[in-house]
CSV table of C-alpha atoms in Angstrom, one decimal:
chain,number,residue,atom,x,y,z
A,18,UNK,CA,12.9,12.6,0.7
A,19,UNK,CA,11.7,9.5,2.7
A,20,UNK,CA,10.1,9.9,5.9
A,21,UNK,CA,9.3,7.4,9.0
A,22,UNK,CA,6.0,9.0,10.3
A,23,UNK,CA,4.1,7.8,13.4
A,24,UNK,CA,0.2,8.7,13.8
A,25,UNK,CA,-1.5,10.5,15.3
A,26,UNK,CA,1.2,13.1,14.1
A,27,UNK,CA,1.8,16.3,15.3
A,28,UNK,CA,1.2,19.6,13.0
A,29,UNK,CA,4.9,20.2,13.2
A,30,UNK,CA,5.8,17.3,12.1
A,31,UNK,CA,3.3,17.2,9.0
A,32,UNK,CA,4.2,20.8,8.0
A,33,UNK,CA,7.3,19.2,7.2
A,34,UNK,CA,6.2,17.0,4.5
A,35,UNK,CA,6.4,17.8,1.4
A,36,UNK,CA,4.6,16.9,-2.2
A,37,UNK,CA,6.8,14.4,-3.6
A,38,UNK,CA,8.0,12.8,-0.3
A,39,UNK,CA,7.8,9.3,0.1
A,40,UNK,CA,6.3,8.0,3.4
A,41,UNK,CA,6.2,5.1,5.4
A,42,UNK,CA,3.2,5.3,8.3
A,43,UNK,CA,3.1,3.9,11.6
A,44,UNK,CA,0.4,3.7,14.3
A,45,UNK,CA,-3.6,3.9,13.9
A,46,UNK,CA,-5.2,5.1,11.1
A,47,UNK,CA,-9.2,4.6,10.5
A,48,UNK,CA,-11.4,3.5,7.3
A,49,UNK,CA,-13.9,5.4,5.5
A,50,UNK,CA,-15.3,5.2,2.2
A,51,UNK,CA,-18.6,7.4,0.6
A,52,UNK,CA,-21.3,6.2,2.7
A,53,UNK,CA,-19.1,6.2,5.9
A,54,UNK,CA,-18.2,10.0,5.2
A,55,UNK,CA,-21.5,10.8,4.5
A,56,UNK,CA,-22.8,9.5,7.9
A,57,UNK,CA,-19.6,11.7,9.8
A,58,UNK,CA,-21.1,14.3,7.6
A,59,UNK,CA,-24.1,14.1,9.1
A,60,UNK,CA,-23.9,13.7,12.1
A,61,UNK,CA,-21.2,16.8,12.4
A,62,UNK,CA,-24.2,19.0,11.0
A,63,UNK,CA,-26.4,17.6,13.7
A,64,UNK,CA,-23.9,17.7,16.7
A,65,UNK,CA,-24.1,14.2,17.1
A,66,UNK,CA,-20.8,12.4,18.0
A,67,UNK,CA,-18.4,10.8,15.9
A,68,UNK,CA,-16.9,7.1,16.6
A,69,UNK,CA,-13.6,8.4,16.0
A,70,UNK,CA,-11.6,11.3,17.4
A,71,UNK,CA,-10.7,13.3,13.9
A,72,UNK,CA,-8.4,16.0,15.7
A,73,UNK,CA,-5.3,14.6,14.5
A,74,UNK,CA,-6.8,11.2,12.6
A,75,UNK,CA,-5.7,10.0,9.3
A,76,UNK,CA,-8.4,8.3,7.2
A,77,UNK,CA,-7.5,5.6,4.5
A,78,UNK,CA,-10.0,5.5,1.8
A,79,UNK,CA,-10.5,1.7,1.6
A,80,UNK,CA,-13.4,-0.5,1.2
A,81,UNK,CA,-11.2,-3.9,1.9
A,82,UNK,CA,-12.3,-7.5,0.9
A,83,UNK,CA,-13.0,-10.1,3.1
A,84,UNK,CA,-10.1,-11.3,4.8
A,85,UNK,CA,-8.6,-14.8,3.9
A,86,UNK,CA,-8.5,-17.4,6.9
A,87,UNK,CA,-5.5,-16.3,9.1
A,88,UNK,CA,-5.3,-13.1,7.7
A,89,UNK,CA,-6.0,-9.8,9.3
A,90,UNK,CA,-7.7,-8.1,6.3
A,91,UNK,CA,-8.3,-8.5,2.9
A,92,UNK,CA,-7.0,-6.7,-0.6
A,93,UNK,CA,-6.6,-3.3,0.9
A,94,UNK,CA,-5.9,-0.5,-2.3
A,95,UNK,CA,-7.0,2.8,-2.1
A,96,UNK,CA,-10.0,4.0,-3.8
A,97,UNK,CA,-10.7,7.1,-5.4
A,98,UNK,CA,-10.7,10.4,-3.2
A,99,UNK,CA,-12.2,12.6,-4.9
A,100,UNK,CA,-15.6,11.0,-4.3
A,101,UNK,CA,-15.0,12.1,-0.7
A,102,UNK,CA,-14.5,15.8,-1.9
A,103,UNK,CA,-17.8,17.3,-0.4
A,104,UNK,CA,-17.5,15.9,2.5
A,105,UNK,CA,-13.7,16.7,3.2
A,106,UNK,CA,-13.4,20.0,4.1
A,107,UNK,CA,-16.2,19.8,7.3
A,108,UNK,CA,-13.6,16.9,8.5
A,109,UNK,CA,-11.1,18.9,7.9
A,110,UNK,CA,-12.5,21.5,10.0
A,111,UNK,CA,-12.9,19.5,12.8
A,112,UNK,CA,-9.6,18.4,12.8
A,113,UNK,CA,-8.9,15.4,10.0
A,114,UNK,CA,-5.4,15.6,10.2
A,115,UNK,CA,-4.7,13.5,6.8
A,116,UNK,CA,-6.0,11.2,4.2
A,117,UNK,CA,-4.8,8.6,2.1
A,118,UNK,CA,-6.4,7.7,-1.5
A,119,UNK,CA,-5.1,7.7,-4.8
A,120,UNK,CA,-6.3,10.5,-7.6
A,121,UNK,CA,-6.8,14.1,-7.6
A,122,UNK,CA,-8.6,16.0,-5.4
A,123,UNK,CA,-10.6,19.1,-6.1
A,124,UNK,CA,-9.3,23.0,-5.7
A,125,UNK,CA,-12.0,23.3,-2.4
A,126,UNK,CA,-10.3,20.4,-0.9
A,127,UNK,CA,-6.8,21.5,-1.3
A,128,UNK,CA,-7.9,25.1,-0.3
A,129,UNK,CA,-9.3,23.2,3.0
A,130,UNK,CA,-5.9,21.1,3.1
A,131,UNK,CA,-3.5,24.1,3.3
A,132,UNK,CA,-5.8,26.1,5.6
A,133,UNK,CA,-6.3,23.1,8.3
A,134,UNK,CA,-2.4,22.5,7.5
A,135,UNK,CA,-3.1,18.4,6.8
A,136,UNK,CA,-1.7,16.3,4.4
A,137,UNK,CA,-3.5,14.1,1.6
A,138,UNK,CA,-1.1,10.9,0.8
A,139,UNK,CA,-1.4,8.9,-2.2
A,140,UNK,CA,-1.1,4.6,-2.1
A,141,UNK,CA,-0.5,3.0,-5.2
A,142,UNK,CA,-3.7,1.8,-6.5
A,143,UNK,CA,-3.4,-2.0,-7.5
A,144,UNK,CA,-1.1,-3.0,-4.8
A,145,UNK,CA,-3.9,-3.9,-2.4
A,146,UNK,CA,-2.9,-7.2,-1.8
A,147,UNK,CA,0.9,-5.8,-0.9
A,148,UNK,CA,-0.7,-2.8,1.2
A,149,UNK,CA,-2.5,-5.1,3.3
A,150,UNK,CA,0.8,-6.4,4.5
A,151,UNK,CA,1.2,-3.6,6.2
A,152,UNK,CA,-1.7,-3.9,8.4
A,153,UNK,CA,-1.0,-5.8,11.7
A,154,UNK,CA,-5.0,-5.5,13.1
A,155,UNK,CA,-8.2,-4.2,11.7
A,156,UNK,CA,-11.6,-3.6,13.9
A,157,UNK,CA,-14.9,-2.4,12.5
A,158,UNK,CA,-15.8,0.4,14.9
A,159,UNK,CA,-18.8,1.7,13.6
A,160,UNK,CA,-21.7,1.2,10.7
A,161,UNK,CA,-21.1,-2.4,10.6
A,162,UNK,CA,-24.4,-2.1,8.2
A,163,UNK,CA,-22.3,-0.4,5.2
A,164,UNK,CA,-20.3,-4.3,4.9
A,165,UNK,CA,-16.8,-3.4,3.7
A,166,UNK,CA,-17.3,0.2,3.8
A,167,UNK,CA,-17.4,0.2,7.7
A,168,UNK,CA,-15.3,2.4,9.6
A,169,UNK,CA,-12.5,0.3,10.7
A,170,UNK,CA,-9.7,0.9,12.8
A,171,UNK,CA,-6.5,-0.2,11.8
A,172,UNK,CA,-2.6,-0.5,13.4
A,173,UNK,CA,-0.5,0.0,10.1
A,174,UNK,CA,3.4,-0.5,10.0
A,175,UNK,CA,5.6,1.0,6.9
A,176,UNK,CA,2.5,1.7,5.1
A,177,UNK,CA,4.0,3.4,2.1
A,178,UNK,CA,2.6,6.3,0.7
A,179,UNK,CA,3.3,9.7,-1.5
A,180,UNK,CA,2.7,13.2,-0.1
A,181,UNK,CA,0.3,14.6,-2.5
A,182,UNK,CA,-1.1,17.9,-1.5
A,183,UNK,CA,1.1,18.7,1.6
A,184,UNK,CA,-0.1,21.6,4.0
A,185,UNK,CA,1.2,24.6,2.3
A,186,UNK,CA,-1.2,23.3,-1.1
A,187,UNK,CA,1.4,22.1,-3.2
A,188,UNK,CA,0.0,19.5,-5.6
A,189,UNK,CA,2.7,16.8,-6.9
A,190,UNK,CA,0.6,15.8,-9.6
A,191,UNK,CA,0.9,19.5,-10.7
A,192,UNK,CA,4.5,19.4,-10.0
A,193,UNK,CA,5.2,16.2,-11.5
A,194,UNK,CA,3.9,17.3,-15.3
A,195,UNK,CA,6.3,20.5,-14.6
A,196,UNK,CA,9.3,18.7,-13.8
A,197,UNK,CA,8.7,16.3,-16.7
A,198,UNK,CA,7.9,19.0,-19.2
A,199,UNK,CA,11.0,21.1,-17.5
A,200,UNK,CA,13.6,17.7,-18.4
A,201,UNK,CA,12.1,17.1,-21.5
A,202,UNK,CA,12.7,20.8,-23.2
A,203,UNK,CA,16.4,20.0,-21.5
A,204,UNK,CA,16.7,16.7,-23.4
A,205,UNK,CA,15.9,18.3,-26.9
């Protein structure tokens, strides 16, 4: 199925997704890589405030490069989720809505997925020069310090992604070897 979805979403709308479903995103997402989500970590467990509202956020795991003159951001791929994994399911908690990345993600995190009812999307790693077409502004928010790991805010049209994990747990790339093994004993 393909999907036009406009962020901040609402839970209805997101329990609809499902694993497998293409989607194209709309509206403002943030940025946060390791060092950003240790920091939101942080300050969570010290009842500091965060420079984002997460209740209903979506956060891209992207590190971008420097943007080109004229453009509004760099090479903007995914990078690897799973090294967000500890820190996930607090965010979640406190009302991270979805994330977009590329690789698996561990059972705790999609335990934390189904029972906040988010979404983790999946961008096509290698396509970050593509993806960044998608971005129509970009604005560092917060730890300017970390360089290209800053939390940025961005306005993203069409950003294509793949539903993942979607809120009731179910795992594509799970799905995806069943399917293939299922049409393969078929074929023989």
């Amino acid at each position: 199925m393909e999907t036009r979805l406009t962020v901040p979403a609402d839970e209805e709308t997101l329990r609809e997704l499902r694993a497998g479903d293409y989607v194209y995103i709309s509206g403002t997402i943030y940025t946060a890589r390791d060092a950003a989500h240790k920091r939101m970590y942080e300050t969570i467990l010290s009842g500091g405030e965060l420079p984002f509202p997460l209740h209903g956020s979506f956060i891209y795991y992207l590190g971008p490069t420097p943007a080109k003159p004229g453009d509004v951001i760099g090479s903007a791929g995914p990078t690897t989720s799973s090294r967000m994994d500890k820190y996930t399911p607090l965010l979640l908690e406190y009302g991270l809505a979805g994330m977009i990345g590329k690789g698996k993600r561990s059972e705790e995190v999609r335990q934390a997925i189904r029972d906040r009812k988010a979404v983790y999307f999946a961008a096509v790693g290698g396509a970050g020069a593509l993806l960044s077409k998608c971005i129509t502004s970009s604005e560092v928010i917060a730890y300017e310090d970390l360089g290209t790991e800053a939390i940025r805010k961005l306005t993203v049209e069409n950003l294509p992604v793949i539903v993942i994990i979607d809120s009731q747990g179910n795992n594509r790339y799970e799905t995806a070897v069943e399917d293939y093994l299922r049409s393969a004993s078929a074929a023989v």
